[in-house]
PDB file of C-alpha atoms in Angstrom:
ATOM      1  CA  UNK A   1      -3.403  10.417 -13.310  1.00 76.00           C
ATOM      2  CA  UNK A   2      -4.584  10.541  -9.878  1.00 87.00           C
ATOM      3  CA  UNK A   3      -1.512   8.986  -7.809  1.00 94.00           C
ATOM      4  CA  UNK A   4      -2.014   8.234  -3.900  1.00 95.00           C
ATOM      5  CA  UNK A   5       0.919   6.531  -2.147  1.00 96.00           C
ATOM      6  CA  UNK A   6       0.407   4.942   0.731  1.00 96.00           C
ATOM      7  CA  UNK A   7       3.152   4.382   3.102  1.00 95.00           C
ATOM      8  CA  UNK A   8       5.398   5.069   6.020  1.00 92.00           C
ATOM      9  CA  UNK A   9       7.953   7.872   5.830  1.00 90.00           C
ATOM     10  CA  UNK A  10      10.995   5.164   7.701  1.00 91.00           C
ATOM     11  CA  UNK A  11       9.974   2.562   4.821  1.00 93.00           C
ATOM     12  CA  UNK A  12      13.143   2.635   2.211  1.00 96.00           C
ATOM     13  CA  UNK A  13      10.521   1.507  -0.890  1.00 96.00           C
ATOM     14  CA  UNK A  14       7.924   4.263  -0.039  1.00 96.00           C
ATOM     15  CA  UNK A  15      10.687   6.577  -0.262  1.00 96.00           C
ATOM     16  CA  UNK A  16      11.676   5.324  -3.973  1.00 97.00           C
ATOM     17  CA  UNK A  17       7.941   5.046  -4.893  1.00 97.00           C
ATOM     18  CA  UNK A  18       7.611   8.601  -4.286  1.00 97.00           C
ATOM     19  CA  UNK A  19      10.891   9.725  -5.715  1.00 97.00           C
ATOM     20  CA  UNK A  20      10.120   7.837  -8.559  1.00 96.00           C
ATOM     21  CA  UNK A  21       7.032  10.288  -9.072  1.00 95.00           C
ATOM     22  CA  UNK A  22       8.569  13.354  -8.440  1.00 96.00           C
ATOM     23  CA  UNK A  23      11.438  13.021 -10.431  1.00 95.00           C
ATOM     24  CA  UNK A  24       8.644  12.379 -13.527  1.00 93.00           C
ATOM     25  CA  UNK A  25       6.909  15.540 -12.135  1.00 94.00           C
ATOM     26  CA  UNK A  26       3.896  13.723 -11.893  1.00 93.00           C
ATOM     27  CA  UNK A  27       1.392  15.200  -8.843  1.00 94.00           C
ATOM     28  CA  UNK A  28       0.560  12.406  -5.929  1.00 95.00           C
ATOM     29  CA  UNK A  29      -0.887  12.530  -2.392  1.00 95.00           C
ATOM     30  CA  UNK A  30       1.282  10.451   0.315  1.00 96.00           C
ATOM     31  CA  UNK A  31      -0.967   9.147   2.981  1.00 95.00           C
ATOM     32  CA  UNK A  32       0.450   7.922   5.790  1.00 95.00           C
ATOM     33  CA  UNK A  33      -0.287   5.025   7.463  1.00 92.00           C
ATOM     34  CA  UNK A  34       1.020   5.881  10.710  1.00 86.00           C
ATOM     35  CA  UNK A  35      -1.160   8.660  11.112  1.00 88.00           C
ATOM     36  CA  UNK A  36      -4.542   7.242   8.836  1.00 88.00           C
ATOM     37  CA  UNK A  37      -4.577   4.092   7.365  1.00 86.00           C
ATOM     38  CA  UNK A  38      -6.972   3.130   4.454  1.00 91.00           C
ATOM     39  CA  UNK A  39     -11.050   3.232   4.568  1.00 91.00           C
ATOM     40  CA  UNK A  40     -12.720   0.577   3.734  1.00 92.00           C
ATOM     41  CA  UNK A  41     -13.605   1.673   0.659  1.00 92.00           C
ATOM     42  CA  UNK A  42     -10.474   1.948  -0.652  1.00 92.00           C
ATOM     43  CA  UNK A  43      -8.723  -1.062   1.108  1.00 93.00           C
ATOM     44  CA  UNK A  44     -11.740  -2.833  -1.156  1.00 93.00           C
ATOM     45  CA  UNK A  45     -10.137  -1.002  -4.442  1.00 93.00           C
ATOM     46  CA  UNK A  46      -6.794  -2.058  -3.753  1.00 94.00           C
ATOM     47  CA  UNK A  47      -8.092  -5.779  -2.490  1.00 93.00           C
ATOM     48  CA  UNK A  48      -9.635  -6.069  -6.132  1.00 94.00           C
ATOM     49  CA  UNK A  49      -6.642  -4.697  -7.991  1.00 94.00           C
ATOM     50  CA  UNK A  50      -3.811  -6.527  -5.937  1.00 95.00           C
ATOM     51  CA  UNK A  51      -5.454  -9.593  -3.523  1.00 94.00           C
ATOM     52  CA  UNK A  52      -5.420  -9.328   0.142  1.00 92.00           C
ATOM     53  CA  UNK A  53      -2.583 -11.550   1.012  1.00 92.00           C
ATOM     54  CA  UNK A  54      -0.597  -9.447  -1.220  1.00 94.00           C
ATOM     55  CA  UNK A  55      -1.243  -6.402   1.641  1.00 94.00           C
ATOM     56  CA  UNK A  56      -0.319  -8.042   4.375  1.00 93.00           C
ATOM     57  CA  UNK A  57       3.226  -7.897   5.579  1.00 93.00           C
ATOM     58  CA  UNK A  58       3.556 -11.410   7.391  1.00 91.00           C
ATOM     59  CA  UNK A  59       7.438 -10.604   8.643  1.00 91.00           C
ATOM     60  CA  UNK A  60       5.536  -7.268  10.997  1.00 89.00           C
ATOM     61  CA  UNK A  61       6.153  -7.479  14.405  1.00 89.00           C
ATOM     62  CA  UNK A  62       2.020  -7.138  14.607  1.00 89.00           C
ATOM     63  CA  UNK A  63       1.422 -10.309  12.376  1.00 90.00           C
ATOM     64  CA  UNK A  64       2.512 -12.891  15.110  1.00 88.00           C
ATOM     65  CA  UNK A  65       1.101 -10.654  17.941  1.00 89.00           C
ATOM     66  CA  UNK A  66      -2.430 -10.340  16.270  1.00 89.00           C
ATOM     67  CA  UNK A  67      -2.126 -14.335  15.223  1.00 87.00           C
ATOM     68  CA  UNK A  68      -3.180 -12.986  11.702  1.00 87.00           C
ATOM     69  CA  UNK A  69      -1.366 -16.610  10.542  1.00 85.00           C
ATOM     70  CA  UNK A  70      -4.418 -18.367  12.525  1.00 86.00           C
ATOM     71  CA  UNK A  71      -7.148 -16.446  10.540  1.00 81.00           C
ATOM     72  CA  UNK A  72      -8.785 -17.886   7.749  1.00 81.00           C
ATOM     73  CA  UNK A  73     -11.452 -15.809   7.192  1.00 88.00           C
ATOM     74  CA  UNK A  74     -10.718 -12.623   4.805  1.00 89.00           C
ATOM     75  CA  UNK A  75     -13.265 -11.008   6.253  1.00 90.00           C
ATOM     76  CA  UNK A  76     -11.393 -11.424   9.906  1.00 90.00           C
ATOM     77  CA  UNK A  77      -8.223 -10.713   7.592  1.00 91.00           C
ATOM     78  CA  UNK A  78      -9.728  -7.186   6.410  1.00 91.00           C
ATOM     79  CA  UNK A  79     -11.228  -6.245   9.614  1.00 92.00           C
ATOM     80  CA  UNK A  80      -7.843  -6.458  11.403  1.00 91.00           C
ATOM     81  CA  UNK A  81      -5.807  -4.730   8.674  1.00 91.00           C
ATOM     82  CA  UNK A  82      -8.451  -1.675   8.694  1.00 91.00           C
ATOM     83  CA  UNK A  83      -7.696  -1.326  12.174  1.00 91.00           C
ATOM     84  CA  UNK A  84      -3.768  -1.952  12.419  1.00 91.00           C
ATOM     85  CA  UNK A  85      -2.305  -0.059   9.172  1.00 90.00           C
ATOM     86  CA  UNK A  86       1.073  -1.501  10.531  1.00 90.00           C
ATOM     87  CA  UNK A  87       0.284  -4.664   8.773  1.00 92.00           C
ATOM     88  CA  UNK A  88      -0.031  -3.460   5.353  1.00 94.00           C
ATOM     89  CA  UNK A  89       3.132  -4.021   2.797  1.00 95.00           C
ATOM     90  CA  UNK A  90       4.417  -0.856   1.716  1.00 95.00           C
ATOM     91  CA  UNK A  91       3.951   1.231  -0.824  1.00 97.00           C
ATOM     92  CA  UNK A  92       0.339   1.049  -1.725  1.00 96.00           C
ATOM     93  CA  UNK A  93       0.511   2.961  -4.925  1.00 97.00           C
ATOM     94  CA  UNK A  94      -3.137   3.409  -6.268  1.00 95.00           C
ATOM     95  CA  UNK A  95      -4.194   5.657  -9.813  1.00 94.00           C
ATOM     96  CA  UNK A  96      -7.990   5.340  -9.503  1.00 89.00           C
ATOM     97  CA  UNK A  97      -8.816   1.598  -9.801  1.00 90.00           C
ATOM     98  CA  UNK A  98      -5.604   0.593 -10.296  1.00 94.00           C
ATOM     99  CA  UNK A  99      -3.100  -0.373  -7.821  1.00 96.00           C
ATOM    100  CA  UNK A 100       0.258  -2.096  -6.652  1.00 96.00           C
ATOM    101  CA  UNK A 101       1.880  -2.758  -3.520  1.00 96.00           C
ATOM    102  CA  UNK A 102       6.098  -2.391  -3.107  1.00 95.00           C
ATOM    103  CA  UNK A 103       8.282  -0.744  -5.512  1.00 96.00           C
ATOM    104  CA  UNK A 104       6.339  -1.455  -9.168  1.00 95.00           C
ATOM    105  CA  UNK A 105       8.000   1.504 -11.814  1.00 95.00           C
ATOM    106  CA  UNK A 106       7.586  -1.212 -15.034  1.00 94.00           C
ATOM    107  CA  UNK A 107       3.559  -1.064 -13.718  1.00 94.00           C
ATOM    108  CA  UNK A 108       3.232   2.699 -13.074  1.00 94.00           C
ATOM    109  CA  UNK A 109       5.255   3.110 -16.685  1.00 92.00           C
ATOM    110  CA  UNK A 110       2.311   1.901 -18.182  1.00 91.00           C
ATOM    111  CA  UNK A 111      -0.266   3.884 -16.197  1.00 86.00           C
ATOM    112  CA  UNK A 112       1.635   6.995 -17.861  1.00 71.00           C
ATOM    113  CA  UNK A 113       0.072   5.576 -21.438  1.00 60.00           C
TER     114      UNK A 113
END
């Protein structure tokens, strides 16, 4: 497995997403968003394995600001959340094309198979 966690270290669910992996001894790489937030390559991996709305947190303080809720486009949608990682839901858990967003352990069970 080839874990990355992407996240905030304040968020309460990245916290459990990566105790979850540690206590399983299983090897990750915690990327925070606060300091990088995903390329566009791999926003594109998660966007196929989850869906876009799924990434965006609509209750951050940046949604209303940025009036992502008047964007239709997803194109608009992606550009914007490449270049304000404070929008994305946290975790983003990804094992090569795989992915989930929040706290998923029944999902990351199975990636253990």
């Amino acid at each position: 497995m080839n874990i990355q966690i992407f996240g905030v270290k304040k968020c309460f669910d990245t916290k459990k997403a990566e105790r979850y992996f540690k206590e399983r001894k299983i090897n990750y790489q915690f990327i925070d968003l606060g300091i990088k937030g995903l390329s566009k390559g791999e926003l594109q991996s998660v966007k196929t394995a989850v869906g876009l709305n799924k990434l965006i947190n609509a209750n951050s303080k940046d949604y209303k600001r940025l009036n992502m809720n008047m964007i239709i486009s997803p194109s608009g949608k992606e550009e914007i959340l490449l270049n304000n990682p404070s929008l994305y839901n946290t975790p983003i858990v990804r094992n090569g094309k795989q992915a989930t967003v929040g706290y998923e352990p029944t999902i990351w069970e199975s990636w253990q198979e």
